[in-house]
mmCIF file of C-alpha atoms in Angstrom:
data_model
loop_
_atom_site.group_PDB
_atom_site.id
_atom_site.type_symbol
_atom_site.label_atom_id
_atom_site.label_comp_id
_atom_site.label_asym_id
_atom_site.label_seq_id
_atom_site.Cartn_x
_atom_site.Cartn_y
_atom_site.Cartn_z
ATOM 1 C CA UNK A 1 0.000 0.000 0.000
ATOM 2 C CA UNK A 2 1.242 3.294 -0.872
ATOM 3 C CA UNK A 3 2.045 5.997 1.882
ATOM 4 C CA UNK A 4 0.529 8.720 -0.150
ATOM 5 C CA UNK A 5 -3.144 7.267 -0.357
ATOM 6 C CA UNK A 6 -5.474 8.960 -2.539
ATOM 7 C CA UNK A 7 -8.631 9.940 -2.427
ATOM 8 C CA UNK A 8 -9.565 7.014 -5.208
ATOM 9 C CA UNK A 9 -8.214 4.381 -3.755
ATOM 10 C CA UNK A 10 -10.319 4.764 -0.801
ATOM 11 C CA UNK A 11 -13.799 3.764 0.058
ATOM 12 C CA UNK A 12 -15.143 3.346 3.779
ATOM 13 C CA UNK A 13 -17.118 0.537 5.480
ATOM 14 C CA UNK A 14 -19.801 1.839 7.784
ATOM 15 C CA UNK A 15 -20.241 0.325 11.498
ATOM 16 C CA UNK A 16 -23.075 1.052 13.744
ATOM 17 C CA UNK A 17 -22.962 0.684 17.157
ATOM 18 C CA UNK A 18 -25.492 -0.854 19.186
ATOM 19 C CA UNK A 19 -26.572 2.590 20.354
ATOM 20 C CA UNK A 20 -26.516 4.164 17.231
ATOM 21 C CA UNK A 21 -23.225 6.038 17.306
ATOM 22 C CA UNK A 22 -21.898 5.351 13.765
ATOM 23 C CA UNK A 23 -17.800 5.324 12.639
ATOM 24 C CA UNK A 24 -16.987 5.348 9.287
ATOM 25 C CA UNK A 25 -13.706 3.143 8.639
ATOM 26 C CA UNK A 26 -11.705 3.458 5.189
ATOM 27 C CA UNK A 27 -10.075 0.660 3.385
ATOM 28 C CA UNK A 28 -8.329 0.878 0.714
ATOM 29 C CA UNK A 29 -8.641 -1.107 -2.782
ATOM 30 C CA UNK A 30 -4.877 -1.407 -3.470
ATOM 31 C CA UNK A 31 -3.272 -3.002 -1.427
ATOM 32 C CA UNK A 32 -2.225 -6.339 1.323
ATOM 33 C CA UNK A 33 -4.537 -7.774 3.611
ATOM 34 C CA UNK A 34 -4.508 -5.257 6.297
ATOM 35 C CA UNK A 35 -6.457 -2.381 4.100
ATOM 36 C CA UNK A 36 -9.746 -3.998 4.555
ATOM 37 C CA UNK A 37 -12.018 -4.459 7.707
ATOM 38 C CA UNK A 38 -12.555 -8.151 8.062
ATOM 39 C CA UNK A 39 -15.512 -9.871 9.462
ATOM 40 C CA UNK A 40 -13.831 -11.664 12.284
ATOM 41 C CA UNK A 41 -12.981 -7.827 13.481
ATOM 42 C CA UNK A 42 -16.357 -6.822 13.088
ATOM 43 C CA UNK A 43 -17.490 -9.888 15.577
ATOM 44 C CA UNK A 44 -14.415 -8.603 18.073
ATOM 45 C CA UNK A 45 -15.715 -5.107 18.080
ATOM 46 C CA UNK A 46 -19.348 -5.921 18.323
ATOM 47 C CA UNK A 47 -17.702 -8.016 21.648
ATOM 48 C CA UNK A 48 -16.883 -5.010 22.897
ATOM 49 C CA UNK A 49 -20.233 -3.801 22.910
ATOM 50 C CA UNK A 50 -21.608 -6.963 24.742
ATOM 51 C CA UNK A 51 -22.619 -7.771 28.560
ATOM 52 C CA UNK A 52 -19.331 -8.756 29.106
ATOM 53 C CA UNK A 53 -18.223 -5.290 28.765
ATOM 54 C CA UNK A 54 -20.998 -4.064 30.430
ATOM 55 C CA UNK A 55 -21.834 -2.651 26.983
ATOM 56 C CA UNK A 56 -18.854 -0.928 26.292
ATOM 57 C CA UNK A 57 -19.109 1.164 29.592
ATOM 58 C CA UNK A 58 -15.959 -1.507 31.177
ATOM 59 C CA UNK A 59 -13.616 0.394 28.519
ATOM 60 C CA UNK A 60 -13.580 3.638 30.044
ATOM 61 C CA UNK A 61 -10.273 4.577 30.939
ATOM 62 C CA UNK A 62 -8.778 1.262 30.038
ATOM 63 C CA UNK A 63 -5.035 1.308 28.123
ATOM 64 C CA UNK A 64 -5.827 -0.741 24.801
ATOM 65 C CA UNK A 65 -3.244 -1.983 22.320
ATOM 66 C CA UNK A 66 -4.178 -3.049 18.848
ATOM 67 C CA UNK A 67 -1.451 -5.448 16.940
ATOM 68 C CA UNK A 68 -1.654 -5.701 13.295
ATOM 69 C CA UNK A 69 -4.516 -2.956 13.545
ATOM 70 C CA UNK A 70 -4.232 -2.423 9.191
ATOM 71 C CA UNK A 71 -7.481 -0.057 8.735
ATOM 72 C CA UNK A 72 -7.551 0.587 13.709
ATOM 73 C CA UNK A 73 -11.133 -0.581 13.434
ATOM 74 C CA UNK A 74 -10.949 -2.107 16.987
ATOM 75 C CA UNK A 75 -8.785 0.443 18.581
ATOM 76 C CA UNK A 76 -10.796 3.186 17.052
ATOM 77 C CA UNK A 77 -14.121 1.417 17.953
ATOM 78 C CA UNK A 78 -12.760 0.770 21.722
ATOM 79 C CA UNK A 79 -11.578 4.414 22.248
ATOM 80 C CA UNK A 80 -15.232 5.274 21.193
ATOM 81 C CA UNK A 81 -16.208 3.786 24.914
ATOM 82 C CA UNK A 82 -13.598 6.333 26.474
ATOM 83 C CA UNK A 83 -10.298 3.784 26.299
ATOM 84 C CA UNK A 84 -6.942 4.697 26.113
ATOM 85 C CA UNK A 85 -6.041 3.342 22.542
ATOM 86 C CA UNK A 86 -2.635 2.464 20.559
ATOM 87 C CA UNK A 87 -3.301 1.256 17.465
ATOM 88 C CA UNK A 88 0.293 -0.257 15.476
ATOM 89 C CA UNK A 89 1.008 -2.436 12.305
ATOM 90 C CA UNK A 90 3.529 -1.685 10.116
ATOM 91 C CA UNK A 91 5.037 1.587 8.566
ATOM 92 C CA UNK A 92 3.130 1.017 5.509
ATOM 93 C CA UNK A 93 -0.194 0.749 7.319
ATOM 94 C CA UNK A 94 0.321 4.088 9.187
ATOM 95 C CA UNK A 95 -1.545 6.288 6.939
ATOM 96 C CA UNK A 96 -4.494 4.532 6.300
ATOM 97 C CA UNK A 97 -4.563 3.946 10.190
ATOM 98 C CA UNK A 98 -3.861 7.636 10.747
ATOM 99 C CA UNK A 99 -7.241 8.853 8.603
ATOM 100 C CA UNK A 100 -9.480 6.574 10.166
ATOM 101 C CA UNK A 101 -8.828 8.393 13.648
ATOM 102 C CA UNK A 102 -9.210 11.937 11.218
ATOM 103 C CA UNK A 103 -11.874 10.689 9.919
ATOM 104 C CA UNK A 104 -13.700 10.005 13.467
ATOM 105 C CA UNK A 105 -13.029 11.656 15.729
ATOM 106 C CA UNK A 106 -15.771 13.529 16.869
ATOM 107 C CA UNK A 107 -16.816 10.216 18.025
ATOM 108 C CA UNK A 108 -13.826 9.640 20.173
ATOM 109 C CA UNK A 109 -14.676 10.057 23.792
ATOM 110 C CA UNK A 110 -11.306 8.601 24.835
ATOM 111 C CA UNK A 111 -7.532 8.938 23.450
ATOM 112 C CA UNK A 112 -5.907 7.173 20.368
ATOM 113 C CA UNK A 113 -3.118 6.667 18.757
ATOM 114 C CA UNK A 114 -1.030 5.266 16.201
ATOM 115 C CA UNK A 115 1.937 3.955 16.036
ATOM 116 C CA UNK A 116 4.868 1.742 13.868
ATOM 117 C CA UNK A 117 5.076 -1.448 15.248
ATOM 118 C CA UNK A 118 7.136 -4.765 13.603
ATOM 119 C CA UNK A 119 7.163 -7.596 15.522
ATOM 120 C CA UNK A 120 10.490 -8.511 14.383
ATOM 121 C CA UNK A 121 11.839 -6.008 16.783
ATOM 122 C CA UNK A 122 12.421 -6.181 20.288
ATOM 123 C CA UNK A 123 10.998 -3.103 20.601
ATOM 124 C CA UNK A 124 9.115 -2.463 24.134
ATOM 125 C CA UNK A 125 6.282 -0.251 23.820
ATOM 126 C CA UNK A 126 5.817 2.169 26.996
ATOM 127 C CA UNK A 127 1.740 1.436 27.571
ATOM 128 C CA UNK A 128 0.650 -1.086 29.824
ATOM 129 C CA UNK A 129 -2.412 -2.420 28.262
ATOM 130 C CA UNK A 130 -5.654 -3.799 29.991
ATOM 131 C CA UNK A 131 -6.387 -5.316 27.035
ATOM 132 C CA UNK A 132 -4.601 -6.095 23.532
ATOM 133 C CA UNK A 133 -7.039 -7.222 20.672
ATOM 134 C CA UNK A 134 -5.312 -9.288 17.720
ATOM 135 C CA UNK A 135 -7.951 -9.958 14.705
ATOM 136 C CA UNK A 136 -7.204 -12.162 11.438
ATOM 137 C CA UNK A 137 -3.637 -11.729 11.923
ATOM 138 C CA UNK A 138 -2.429 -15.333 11.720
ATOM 139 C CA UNK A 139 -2.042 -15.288 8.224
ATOM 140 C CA UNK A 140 1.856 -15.916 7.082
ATOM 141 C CA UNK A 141 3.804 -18.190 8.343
ATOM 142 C CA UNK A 142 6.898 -16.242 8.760
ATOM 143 C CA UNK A 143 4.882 -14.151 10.884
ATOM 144 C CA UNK A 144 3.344 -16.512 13.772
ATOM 145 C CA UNK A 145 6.196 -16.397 15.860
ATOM 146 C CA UNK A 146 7.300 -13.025 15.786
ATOM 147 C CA UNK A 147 3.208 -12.173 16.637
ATOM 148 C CA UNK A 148 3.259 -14.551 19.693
ATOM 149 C CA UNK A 149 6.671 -13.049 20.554
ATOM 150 C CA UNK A 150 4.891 -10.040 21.015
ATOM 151 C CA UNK A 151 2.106 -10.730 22.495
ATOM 152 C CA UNK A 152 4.295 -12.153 25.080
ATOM 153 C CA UNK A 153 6.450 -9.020 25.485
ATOM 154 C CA UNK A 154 3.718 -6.458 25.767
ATOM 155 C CA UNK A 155 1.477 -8.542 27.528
ATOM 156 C CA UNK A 156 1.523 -7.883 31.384
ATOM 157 C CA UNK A 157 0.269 -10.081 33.975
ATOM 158 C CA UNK A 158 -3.054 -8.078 34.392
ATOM 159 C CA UNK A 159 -3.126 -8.185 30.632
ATOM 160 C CA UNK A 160 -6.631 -9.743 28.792
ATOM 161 C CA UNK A 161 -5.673 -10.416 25.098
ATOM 162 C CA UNK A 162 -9.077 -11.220 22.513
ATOM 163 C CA UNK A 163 -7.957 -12.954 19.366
ATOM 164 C CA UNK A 164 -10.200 -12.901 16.531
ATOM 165 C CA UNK A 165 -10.101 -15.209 13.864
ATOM 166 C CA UNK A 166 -11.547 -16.790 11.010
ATOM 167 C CA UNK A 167 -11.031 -20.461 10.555
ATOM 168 C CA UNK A 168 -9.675 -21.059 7.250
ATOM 169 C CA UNK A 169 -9.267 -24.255 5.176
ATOM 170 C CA UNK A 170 -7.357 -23.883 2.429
ATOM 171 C CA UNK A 171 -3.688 -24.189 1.753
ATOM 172 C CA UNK A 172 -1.546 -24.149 5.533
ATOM 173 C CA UNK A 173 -4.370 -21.977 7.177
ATOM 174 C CA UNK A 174 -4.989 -24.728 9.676
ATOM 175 C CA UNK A 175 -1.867 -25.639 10.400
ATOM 176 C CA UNK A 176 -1.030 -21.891 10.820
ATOM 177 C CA UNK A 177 -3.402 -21.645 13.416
ATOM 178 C CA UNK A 178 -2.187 -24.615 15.439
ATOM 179 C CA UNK A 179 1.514 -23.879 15.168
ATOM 180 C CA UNK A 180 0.083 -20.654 16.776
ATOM 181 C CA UNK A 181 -1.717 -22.060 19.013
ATOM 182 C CA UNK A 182 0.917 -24.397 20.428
ATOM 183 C CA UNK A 183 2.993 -21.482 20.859
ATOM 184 C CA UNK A 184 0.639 -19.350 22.830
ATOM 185 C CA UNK A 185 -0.110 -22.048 24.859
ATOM 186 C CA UNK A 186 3.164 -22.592 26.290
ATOM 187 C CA UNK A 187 2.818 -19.180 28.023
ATOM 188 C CA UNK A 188 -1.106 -18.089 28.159
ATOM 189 C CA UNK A 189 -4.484 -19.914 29.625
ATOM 190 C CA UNK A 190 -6.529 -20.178 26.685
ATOM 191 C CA UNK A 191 -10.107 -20.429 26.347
ATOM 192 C CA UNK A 192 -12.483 -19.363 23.936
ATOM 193 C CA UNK A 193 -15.257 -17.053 24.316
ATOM 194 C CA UNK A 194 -18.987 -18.891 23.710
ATOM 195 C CA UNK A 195 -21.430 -17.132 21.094
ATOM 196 C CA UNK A 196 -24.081 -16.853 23.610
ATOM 197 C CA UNK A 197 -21.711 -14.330 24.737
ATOM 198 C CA UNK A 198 -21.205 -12.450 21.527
ATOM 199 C CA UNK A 199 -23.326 -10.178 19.408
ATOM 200 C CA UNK A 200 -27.180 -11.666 18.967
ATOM 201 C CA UNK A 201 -26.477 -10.726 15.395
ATOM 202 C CA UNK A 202 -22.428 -10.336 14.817
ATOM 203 C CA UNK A 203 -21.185 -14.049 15.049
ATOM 204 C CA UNK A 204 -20.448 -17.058 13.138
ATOM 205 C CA UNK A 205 -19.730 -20.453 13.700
ATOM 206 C CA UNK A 206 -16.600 -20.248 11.641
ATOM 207 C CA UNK A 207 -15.188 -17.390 13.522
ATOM 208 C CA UNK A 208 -13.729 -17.406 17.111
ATOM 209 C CA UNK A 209 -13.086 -14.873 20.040
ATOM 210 C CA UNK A 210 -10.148 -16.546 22.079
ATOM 211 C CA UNK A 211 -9.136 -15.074 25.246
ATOM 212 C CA UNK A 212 -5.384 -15.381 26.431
ATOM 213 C CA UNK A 213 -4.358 -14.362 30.144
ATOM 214 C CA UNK A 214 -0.618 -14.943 31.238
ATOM 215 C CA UNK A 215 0.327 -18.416 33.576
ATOM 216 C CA UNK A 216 1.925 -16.964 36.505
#
C-alpha cells in the first residue's frame, strides 16, 4: 500500500454501534490484507459492545493496544467507549490507520493513537495495556512467531488479550493456526469465548473470540 493514499483508492465501510453512534472506517482497494475491515474484526468489536463489557461502559479509561490494527477498526471502535487506545502495524499501514482516527473523531470520547510497530523487533512499547485485541492476523507463516513473541512481550500479567479469527481451510491456514496455538499455549491460559456471549447478530460459527491471560 502506498504511503501517499489517494482519495480514489479509498472507500469506507460503515459500522453502527449498538446505540446508534456510527464510525466510518476506510479501506483501501490497493493493497495487502490489512487495508480492509474483516468480518472476524467486526465480531471482536461488536464483543466489545456486549454484557461482558458491560456494553462498552468496562472500557472507560482502560489502556488498549491493537497489533496488526491495518485499517484501527478495533482500537478506534474501543476508544469510542472512552479507552486509552494504541493502534500499530507496520510503517506502511500508518496512513491509512492515521485517517481513520481523522476521519472520526468527533466520536472519540477517549484517546488514540497510532503507532509503527514490527514484531520482528524487540521493541518495548511504553503502555501497559488492559487489554490487547489481535484480529485475522495469523495469516503468514513467517509471521506466527514473531506475533506470539509479542504478544508475550507487551502482555503484562493483568493483561486480557481477545484474538479474533476466522477459521480457514485452504492451503496451511490450519496448520497456521495450530503452530500458533501451540505457541501461545506454552505461556497463556486459553479459552475461547462462547457465542451466547457475543453479538445476537455479529457471530459465526466459523469465527472465534479466544481469550489469552498470562500463567503466573
Amino acid at each position: 500500500m502506498a504511503a501517499n493514499l489517494r482519495d480514489e483508492q479509498l472507500f469506507p465501510r460503515e459500522f453502527v454501534r449498538n446505540d446508534g453512534l456510527t464510525l466510518n472506517i476506510y479501506q483501501a482497494s490497493i493493497g495487502d490484507v490489512g487495508c480492509v475491515v474483516w468480518d472476524a474484526a467486526l465480531v471482536l468489536a461488536k464483543y466489545l459492545e456486549s454484557a461482558d463489557f458491560l456494553n462498552g461502559r468496562l472500557l472507560q479509561d482502560k489502556t488498549v493496544l491493537e497489533l496488526g490494527a491495518g485499517t484501527g477498526c478495533l482500537g478506534i471502535i474501543a476508544a469510542t467507549f472512552g479507552a486509552k487506545v494504541c493502534i500499530t502495524d507496520l510503517e506502511s499501514c500508518l496512513p491509512l490507520m492515521q485517517i481513520n482516527i481523522r476521519e472520526n473523531e468527533e466520536q472519540i470520547t477517549g484517546q488514540i493513537e497510532a503507532q509503527i510497530l514490527d514484531w520482528n523487533s524487540h521493541e518495548k512499547l511504553t503502555f501497559r495495556p488492559d487489554y490487547i485485541l489481535i484480529s485475522d492476523c495469523i495469516y503468514y507463516s513467517e509471521s506466527v512467531k514473531p506475533l506470539v513473541d509479542t504478544i508475550n512481550r507487551l502482555s503484562e500479567p493483568h493483561t486480557i488479550v481477545l484474538c479474533s479469527y476466522e477459521e480457514r481451510t485452504s492451503g496451511n491456514k490450519p496448520e497456521l493456526q495450530r503452530h500458533f496455538y501451540e505457541l501461545i499455549e506454552k505461556t497463556f491460559h486459553v479459552t475461547e469465548i462462547p457465542q451466547n456471549n457475543q453479538d445476537d447478530f455479529y457471530h459465526s460459527s466459523d469465527i472465534h473470540i479466544m481469550k489469552f491471560t498470562k500463567k503466573t
